[in-house]
CSV table of C-alpha atoms and ligand atoms in Angstrom, one decimal:
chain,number,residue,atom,x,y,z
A,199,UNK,CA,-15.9,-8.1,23.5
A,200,UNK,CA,-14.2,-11.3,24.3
A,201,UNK,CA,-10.8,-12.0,23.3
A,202,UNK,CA,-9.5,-14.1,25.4
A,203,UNK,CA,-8.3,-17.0,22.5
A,204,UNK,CA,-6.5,-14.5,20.5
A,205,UNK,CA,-4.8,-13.3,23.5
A,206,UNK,CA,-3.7,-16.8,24.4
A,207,UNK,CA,-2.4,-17.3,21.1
A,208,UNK,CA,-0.5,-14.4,21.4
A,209,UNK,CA,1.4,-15.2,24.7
A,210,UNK,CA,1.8,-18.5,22.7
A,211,UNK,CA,3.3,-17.3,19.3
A,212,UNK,CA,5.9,-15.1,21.1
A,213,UNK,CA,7.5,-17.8,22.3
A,214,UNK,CA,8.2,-19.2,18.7
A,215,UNK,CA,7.4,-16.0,16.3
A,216,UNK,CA,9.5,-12.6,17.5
A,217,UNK,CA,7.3,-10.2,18.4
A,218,UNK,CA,4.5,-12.8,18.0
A,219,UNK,CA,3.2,-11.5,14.9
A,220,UNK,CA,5.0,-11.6,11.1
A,221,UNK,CA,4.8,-7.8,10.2
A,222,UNK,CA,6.0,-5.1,12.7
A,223,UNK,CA,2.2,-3.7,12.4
A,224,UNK,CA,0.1,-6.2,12.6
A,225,UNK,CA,1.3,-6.0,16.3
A,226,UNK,CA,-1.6,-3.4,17.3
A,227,UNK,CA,1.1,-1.4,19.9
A,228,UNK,CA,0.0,1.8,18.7
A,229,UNK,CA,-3.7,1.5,19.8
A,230,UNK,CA,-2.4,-0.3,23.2
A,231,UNK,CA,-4.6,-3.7,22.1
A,232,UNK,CA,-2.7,-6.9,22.0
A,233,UNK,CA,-3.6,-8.6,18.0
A,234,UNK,CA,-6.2,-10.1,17.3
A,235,UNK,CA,-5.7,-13.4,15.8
A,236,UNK,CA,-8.2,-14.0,12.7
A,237,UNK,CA,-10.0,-17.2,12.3
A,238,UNK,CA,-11.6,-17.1,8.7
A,239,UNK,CA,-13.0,-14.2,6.1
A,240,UNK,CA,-15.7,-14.5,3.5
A,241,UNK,CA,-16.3,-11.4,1.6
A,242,UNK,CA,-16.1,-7.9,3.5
A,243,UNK,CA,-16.6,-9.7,7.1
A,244,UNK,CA,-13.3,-11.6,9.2
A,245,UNK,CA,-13.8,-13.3,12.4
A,246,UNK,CA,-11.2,-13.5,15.3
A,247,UNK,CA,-10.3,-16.5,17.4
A,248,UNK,CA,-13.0,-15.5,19.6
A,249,UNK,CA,-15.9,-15.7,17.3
A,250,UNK,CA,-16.3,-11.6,16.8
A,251,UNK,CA,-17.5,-10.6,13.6
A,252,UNK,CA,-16.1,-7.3,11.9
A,253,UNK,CA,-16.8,-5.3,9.0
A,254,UNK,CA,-12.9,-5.3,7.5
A,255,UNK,CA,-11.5,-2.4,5.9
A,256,UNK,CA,-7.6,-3.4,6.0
A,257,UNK,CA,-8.1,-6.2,3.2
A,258,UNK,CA,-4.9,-7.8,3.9
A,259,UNK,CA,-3.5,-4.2,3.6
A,260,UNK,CA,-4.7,-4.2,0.2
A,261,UNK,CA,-4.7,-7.0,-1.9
A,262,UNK,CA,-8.3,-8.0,-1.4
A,263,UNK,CA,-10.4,-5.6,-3.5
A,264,UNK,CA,-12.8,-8.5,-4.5
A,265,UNK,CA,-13.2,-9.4,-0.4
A,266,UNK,CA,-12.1,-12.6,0.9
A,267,UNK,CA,-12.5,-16.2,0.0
A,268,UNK,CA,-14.1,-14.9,-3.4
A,269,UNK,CA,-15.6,-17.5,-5.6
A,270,UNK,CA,-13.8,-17.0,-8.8
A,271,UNK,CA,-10.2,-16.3,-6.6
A,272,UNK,CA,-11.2,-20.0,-5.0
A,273,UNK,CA,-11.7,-21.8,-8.5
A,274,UNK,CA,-9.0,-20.5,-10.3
A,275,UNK,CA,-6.5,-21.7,-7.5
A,276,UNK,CA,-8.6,-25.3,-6.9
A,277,UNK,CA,-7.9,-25.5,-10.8
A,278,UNK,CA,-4.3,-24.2,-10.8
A,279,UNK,CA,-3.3,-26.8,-7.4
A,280,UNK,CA,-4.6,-29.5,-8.8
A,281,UNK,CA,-1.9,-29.6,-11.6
A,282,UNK,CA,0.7,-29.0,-9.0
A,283,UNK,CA,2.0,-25.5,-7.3
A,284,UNK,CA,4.8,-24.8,-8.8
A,285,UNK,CA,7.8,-25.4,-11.2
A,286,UNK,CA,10.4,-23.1,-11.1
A,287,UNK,CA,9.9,-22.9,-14.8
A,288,UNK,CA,8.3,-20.5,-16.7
A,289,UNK,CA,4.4,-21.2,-17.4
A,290,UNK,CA,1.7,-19.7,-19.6
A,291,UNK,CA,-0.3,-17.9,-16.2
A,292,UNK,CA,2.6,-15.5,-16.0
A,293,UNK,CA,2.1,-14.5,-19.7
A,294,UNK,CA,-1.2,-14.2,-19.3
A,295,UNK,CA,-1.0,-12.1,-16.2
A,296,UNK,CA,2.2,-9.7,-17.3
A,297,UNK,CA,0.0,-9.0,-20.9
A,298,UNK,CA,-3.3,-8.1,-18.1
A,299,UNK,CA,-0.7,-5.6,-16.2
A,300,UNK,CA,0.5,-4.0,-19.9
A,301,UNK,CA,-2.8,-3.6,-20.8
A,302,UNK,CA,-3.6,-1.9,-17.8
A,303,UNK,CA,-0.7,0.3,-17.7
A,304,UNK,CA,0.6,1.1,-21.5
A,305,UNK,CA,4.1,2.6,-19.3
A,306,UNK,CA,4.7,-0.9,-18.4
A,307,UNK,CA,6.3,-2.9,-21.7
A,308,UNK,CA,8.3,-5.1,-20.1
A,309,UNK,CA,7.6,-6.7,-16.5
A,310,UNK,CA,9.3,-8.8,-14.0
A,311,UNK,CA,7.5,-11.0,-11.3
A,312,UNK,CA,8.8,-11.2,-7.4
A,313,UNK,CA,7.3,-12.7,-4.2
A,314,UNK,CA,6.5,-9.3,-2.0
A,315,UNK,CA,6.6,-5.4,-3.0
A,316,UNK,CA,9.8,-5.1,-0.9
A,317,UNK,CA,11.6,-7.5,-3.7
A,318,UNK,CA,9.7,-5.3,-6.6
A,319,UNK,CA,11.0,-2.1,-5.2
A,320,UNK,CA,14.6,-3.8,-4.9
A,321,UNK,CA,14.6,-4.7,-8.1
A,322,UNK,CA,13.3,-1.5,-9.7
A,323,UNK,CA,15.8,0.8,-8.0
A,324,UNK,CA,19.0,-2.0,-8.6
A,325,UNK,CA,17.5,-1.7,-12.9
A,326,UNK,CA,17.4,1.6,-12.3
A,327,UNK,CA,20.9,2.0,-10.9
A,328,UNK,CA,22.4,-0.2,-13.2
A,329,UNK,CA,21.1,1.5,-16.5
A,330,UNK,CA,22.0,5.4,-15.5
A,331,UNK,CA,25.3,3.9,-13.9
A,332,UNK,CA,24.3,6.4,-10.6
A,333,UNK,CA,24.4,5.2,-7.0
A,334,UNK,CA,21.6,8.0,-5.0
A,335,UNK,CA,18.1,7.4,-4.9
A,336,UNK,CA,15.6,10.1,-3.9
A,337,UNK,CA,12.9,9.1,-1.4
A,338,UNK,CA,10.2,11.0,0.7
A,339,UNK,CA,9.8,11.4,4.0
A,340,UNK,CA,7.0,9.2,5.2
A,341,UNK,CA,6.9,7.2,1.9
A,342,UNK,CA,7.2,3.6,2.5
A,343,UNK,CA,8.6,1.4,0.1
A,344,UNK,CA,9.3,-2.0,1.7
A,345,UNK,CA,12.0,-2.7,4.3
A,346,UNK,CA,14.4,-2.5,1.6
A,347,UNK,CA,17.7,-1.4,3.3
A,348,UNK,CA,18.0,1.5,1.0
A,349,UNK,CA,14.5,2.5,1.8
A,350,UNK,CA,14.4,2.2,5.6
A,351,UNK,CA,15.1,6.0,5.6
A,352,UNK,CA,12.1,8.0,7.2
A,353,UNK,CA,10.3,5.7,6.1
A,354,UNK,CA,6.6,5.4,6.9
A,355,UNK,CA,3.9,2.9,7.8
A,356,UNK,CA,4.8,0.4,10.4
A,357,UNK,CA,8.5,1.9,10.8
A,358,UNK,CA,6.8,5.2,11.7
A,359,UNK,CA,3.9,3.5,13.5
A,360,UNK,CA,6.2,1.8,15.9
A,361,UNK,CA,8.9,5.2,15.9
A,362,UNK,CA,11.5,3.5,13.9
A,363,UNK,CA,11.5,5.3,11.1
A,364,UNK,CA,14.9,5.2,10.6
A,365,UNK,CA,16.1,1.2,11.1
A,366,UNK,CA,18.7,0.0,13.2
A,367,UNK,CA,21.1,-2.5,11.1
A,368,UNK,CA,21.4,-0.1,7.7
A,369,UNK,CA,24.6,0.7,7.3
A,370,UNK,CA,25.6,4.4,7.3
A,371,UNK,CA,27.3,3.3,3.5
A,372,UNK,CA,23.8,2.4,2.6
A,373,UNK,CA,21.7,5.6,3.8
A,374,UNK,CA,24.2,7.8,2.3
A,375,UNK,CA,22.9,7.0,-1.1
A,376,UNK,CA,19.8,7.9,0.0
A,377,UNK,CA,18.5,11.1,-0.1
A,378,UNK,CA,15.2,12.8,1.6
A,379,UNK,CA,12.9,15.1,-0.3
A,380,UNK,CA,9.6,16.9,1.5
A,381,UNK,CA,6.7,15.0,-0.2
A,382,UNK,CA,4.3,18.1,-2.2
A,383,UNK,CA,7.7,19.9,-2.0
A,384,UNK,CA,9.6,20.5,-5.3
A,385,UNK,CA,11.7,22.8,-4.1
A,386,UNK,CA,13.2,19.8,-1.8
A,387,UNK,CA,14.0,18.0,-4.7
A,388,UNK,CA,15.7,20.7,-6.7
A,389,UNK,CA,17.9,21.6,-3.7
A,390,UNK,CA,19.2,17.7,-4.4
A,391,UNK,CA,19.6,17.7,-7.6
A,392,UNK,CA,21.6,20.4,-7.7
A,393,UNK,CA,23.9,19.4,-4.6
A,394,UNK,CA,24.1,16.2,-6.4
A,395,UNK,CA,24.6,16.4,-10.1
A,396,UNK,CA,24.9,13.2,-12.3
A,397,UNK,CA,24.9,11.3,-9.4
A,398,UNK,CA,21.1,10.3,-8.5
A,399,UNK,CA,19.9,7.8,-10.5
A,400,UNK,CA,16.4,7.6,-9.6
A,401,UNK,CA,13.7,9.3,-7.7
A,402,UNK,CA,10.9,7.3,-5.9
A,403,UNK,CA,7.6,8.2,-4.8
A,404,UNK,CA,4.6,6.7,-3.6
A,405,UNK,CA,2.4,8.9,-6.5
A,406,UNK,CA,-0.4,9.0,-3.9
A,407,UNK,CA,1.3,8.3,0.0
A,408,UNK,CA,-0.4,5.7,1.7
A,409,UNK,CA,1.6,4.9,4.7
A,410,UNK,CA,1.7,8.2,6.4
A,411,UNK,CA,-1.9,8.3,6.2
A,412,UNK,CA,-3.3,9.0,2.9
A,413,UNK,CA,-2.0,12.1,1.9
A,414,UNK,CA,-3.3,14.1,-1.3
A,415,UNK,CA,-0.6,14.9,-3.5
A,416,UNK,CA,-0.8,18.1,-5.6
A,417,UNK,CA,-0.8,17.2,-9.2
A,418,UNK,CA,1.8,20.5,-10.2
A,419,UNK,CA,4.5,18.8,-7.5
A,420,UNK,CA,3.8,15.5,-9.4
A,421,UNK,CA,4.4,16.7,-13.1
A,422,UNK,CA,7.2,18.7,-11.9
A,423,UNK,CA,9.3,15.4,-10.5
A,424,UNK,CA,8.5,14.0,-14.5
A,425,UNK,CA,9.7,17.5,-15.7
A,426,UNK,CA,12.9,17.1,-13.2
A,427,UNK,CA,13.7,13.6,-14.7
A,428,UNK,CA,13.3,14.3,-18.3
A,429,UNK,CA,15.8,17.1,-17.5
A,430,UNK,CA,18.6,15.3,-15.6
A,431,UNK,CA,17.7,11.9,-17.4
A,432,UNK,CA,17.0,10.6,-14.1
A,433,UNK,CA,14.4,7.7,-13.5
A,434,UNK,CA,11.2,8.1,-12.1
A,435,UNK,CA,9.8,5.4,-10.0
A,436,UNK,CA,6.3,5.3,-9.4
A,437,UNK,CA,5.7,2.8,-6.2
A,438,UNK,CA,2.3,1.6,-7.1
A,439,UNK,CA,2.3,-1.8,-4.7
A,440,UNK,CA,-0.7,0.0,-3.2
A,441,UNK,CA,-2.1,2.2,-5.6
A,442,UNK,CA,-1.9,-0.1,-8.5
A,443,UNK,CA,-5.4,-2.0,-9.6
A,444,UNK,CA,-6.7,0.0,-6.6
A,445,UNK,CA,-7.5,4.1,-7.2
A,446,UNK,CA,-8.2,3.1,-10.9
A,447,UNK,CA,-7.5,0.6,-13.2
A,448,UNK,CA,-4.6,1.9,-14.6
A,449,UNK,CA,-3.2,3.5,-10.9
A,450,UNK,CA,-2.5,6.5,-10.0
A,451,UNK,CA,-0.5,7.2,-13.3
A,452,UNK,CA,-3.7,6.8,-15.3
A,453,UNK,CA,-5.9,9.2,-12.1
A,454,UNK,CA,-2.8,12.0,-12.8
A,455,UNK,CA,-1.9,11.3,-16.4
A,456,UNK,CA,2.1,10.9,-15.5
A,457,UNK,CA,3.8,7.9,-17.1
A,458,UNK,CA,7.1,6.8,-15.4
A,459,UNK,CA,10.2,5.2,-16.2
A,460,UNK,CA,9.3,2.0,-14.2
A,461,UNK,CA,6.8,0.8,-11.6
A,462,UNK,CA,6.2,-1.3,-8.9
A,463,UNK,CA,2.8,-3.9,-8.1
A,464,UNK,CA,1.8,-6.1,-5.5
A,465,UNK,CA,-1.0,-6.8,-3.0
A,466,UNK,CA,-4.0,-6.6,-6.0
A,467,UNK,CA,-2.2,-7.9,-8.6
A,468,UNK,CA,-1.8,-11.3,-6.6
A,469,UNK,CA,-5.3,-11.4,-5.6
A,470,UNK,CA,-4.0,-12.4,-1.5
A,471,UNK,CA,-1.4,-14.6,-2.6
A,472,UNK,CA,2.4,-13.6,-2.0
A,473,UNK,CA,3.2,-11.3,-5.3
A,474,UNK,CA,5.3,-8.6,-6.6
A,475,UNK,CA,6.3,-6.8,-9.5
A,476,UNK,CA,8.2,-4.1,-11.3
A,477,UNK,CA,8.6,-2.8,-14.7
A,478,UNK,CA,8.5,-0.1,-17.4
A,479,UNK,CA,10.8,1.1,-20.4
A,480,UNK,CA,11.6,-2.1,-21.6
A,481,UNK,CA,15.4,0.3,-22.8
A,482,UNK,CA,15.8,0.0,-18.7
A,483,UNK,CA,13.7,-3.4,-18.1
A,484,UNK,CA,15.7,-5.0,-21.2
A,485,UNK,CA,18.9,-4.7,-18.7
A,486,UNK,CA,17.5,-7.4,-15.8
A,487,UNK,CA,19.0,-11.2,-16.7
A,488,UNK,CA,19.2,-12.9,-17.9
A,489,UNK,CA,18.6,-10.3,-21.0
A,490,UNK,CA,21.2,-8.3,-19.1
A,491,UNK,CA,23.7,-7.6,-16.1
A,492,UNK,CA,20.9,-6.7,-13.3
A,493,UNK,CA,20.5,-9.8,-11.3
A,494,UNK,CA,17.6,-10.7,-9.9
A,495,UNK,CA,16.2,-14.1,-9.4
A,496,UNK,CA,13.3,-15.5,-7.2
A,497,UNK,CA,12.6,-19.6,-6.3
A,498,UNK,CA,9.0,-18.8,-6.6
A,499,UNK,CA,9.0,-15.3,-9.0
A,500,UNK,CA,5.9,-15.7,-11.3
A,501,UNK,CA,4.2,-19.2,-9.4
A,502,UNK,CA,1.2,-20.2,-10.6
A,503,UNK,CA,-1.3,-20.2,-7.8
A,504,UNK,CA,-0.3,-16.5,-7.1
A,505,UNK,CA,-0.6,-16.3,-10.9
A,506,UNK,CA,-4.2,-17.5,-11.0
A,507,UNK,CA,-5.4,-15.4,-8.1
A,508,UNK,CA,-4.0,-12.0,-10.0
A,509,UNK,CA,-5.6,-13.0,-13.5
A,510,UNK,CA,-9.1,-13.7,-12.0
A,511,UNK,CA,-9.0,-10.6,-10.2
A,512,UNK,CA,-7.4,-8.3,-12.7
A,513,UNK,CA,-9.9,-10.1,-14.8
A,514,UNK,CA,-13.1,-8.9,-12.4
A,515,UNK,CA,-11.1,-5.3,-12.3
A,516,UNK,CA,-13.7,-3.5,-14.8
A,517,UNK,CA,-13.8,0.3,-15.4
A,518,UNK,CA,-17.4,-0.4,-14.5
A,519,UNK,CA,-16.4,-2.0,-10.8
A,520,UNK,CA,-13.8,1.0,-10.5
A,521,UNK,CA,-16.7,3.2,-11.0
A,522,UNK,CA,-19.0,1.9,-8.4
A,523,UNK,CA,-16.1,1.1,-5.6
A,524,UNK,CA,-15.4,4.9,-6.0
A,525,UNK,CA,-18.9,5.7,-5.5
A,526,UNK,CA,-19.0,4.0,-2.5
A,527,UNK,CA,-15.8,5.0,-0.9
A,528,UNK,CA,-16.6,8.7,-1.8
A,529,UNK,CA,-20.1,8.4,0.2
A,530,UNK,CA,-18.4,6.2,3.2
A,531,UNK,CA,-15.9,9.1,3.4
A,532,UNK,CA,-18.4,12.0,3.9
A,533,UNK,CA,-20.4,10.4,6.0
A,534,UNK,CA,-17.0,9.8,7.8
A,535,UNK,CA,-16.3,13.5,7.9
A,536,UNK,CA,-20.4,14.3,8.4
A,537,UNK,CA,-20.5,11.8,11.5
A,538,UNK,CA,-16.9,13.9,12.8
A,539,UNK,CA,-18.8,17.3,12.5
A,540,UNK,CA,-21.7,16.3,14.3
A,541,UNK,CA,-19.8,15.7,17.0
A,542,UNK,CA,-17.5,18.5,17.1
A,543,UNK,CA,-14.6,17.1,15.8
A,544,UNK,CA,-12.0,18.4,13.0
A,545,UNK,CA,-11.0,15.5,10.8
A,546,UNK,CA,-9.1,16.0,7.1
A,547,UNK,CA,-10.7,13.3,5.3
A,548,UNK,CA,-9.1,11.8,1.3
A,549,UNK,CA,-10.3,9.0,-1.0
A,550,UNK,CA,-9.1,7.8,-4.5
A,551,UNK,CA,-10.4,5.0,-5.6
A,552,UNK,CA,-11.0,2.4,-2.9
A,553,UNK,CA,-8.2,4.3,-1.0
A,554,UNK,CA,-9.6,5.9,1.7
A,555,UNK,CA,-7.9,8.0,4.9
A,556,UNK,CA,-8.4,10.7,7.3
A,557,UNK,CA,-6.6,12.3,10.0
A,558,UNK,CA,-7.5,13.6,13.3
A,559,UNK,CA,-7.0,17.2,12.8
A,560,UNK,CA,-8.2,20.5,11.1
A,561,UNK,CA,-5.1,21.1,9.6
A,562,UNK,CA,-4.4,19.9,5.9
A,563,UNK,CA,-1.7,17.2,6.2
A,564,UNK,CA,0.5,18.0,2.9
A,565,UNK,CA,3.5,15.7,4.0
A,566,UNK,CA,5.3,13.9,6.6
A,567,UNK,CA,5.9,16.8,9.2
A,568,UNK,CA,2.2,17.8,9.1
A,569,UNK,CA,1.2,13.9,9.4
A,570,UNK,CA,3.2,13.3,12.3
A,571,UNK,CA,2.9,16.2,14.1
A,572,UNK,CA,-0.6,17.7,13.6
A,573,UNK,CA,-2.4,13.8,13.6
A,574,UNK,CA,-4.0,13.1,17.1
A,575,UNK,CA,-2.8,9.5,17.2
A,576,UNK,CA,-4.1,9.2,20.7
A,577,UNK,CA,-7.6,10.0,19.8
A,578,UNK,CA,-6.9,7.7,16.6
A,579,UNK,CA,-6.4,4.8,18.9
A,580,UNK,CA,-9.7,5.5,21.2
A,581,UNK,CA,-11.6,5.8,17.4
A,582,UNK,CA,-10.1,2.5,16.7
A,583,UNK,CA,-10.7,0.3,20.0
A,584,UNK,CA,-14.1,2.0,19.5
A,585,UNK,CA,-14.8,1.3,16.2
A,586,UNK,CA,-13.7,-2.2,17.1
A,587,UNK,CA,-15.7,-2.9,19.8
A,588,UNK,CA,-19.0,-2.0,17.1
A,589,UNK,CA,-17.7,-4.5,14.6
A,590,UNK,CA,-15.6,-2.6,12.5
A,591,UNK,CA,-11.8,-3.3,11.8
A,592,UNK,CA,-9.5,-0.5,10.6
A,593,UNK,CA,-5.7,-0.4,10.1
A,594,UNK,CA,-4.4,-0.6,13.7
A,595,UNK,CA,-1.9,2.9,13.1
A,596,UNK,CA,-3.1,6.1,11.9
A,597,UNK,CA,-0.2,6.1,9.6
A,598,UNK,CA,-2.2,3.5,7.2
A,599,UNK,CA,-4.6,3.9,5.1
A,600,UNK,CA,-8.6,2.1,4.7
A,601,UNK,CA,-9.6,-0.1,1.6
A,602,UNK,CA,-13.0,-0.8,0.1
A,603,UNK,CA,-13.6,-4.2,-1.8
A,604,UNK,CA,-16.6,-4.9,-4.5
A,605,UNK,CA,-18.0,-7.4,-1.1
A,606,UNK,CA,-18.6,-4.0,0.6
A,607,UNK,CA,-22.4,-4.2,1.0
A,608,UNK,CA,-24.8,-1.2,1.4
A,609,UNK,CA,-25.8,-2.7,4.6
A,610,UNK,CA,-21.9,-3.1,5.4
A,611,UNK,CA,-21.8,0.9,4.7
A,612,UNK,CA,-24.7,1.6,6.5
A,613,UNK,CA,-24.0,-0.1,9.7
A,614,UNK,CA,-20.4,1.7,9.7
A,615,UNK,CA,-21.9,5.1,9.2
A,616,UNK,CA,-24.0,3.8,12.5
A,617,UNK,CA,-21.0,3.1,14.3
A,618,UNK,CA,-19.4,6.2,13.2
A,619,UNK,CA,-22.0,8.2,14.9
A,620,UNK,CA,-21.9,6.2,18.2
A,621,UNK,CA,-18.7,6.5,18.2
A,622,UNK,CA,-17.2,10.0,17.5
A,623,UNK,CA,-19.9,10.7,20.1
A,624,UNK,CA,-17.3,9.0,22.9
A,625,UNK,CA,-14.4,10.7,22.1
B,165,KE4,P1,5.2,-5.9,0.8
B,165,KE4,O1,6.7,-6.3,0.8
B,165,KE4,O2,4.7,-5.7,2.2
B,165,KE4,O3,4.4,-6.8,-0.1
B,165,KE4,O4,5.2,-4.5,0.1
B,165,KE4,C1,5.9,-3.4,0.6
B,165,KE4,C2,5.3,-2.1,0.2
B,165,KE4,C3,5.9,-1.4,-0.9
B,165,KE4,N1,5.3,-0.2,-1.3
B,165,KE4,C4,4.2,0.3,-0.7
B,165,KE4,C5,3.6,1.6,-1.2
B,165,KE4,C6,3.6,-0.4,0.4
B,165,KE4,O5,2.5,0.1,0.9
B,165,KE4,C7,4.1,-1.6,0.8
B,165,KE4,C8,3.5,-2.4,1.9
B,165,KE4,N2,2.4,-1.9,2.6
B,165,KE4,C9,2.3,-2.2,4.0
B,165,KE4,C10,1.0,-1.5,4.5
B,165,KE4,N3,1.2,-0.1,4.5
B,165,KE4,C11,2.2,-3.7,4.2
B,165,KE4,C12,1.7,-4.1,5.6
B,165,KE4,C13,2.8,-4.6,6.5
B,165,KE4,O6,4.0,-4.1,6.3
B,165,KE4,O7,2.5,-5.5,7.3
């Protein structure tokens, strides 16, 4: 496979872009590739500098459930750019989108627009800080949230992916208000709650981990954190920036039938186009300015081209399409696990939605520690330059997870099913 242009525009943007690439993971270092620099997408298909063709399954890491370049996505913004881009004023697309999210997600009654998830999760744990008056936060290990400084903390994704799970530059003031908690373990939480009464204000999860792999949470450990926060009137924070519009309609709060204080969007919700947002009670969401003393402000919070590319998709987003993206991910995934078997090889394999993962291993991977430790990222890494080289293109970590849009064709599953085979056979 021939990729000789993106590897000259890689020597090329690290002379001007650190790194040469824009997001720590995007950098392919854990699957010893140099990036591959992508030319154009059109529904489930991207092709790199070179003119190779792949079957994509990272979606922009999420955002593009309806595939790319998608007709509706294209007319809405041709419309919206044509009256300008943006204001810095309020305009009626916002309504129309923050009324889409609420009826979506009845927990939401009041929502605020940002740029990125980093900015939604910012803003959700400042509201929440502000309305119990508590400093801590409660995170999980491997749960990644953003590179919010609060939130660098064992975090997952690319900080893990690249062994920094802990960043350089937070200070030791800052990580001290966060605390770590064992993902599926209750017991972790209690411990710090009771070490630190009154003083936590909120405790934030990813309800359904996707940046540790995708790990399956246990539905008792999940009503147990709502039971927890009812108790010691703490607020529960359900990081939905992946989840959201993508394991169901309503997110993972609808799948499990938990309603938290506040949540956080972004990726779907913006249809590809830079987006965020977080919101909830509107008692705690009432508090943000300029209704009250939680700042939080954004030059392009709410424009209207990201706007128009969430309402057309939240707009395509039926139950029905749900329905048949989840039939389609649950048959890609045991083919994924059948084409494993056959050749001898233990994989843990999960799927909610169009939220796919697996792990090379035979072990169930509960949290962080088993992800880490019992996930054969080396033989992740020959799976994906293999897969690669047959025309498919997964997340370049093993600490990611996969994503399956409504451009997905049956002859786009059956041909990686066929790869899957060929390659499983290598390793
Ligand atoms: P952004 O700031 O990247 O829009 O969102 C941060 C974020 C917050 N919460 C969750 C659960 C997330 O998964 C993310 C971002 N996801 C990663 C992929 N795992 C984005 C890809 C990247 O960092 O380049």
């Amino acid at each position: 496979m021939l990729t000789s242009q993106s590897l000259a525009l890689f020597q090329r943007a690290q002379e001007s872009i650190t790194g040469g690439v824009n997001s720590p993971v995007r950098a392919f270092r854990a699957v010893g590739l140099t990036p591959l620099f992508i030319q154009r997408g059109a529904g489930s298909h991207i092709w790199d500098a070179d003119g190779n063709e792949y079957i994509d399954y990272v979606g922009s890491w999420g955002p593009l459930i309806l595939g790319h370049a998608h007709p509706a996505i294209l007319a809405a913004l041709r419309e919206t750019m044509a009256g300008g881009t943006s204001f810095g004023a309020p305009t009626e697309r916002e309504v129309v989108l923050a009324e889409l999210v609420k009826e979506a997600v009845p927990s939401v009654e009041l929502v605020r627009f940002v740029n990125s998830g980093n900015e939604a999760t910012q803003g959700a744990l400042r509201v929440a800080r502000g309305f119990t008056g508590r400093a801590k936060v409660v995170k999980f290990e491997g749960c990644y949230h953003g590179s919010v400084d609060a939130l660098l903390i064992k975090a997952g994704s690319g900080a893990t992916t690249l062994g920094v799970p802990d960043s350089a530059g937070v200070p030791a003031a800052v990580a001290e208000t966060t605390l770590l908690a064992r993902f599926n373990d209750l017991g972790s939480v209690l411990e710090l709650v009771e070490q630190h009464p009154g003083e936590i204000a909120a405790i934030l999860i990813e309800p359904i981990p996707g940046n540790m792999g995708v790990v399956v949470p246990e539905l008792a450990f999940l009503r147990g954190l709502r039971e927890i926060c009812d108790r010691e009137a703490i607020l529960l924070i359900f990081d939905e920036v992946m989840t959201g519009f993508r394991v169901a309609r309503g997110g993972a709060q609808a799948l499990f039938g938990i309603s938290p204080d506040l949540t956080t969007f972004g990726k779907v919700i913006g249809g590809g186009l830079p987006v965020g947002a977080y919101g909830g009670r509107r008692d705690v969401m009432s508090l943000v300015a300029p209704s009250g003393p939680v700042y939080q402000a954004g030059t392009l919070s709410g424009n209207p081209l990201a706007m128009a590319a969430g309402i057309a998709t939240l707009r395509a987003l039926t139950e029905d399409v749900f329905a048949e993206l989840g039939r389609n991910a649950q048959r890609l995934m045991e083919a994924w696990a059948a084409a494993a078997k056959a050749a001898g090889i233990a994989i843990q394999t999960a799927q909610f939605g169009a939220m796919m993962g697996f792990f090379f291993t035979e072990r169930p991977i509960r949290d962080y520690a088993d992800a880490t430790s019992h996930n054969d990222t080396r033989r992740f890494a020959a799976f994906f330059r293999g897969m690669l080289e047959a025309g498919v293109y997964l997340a370049p970590s093993a600490f990611e997870a996969m994503f399956l849009s409504t451009a997905h064709s049956e002859r786009d599953l059956d041909q990686t099913i066929a790869a899957l085979g060929k390659v499983f056979a290598t390793l």
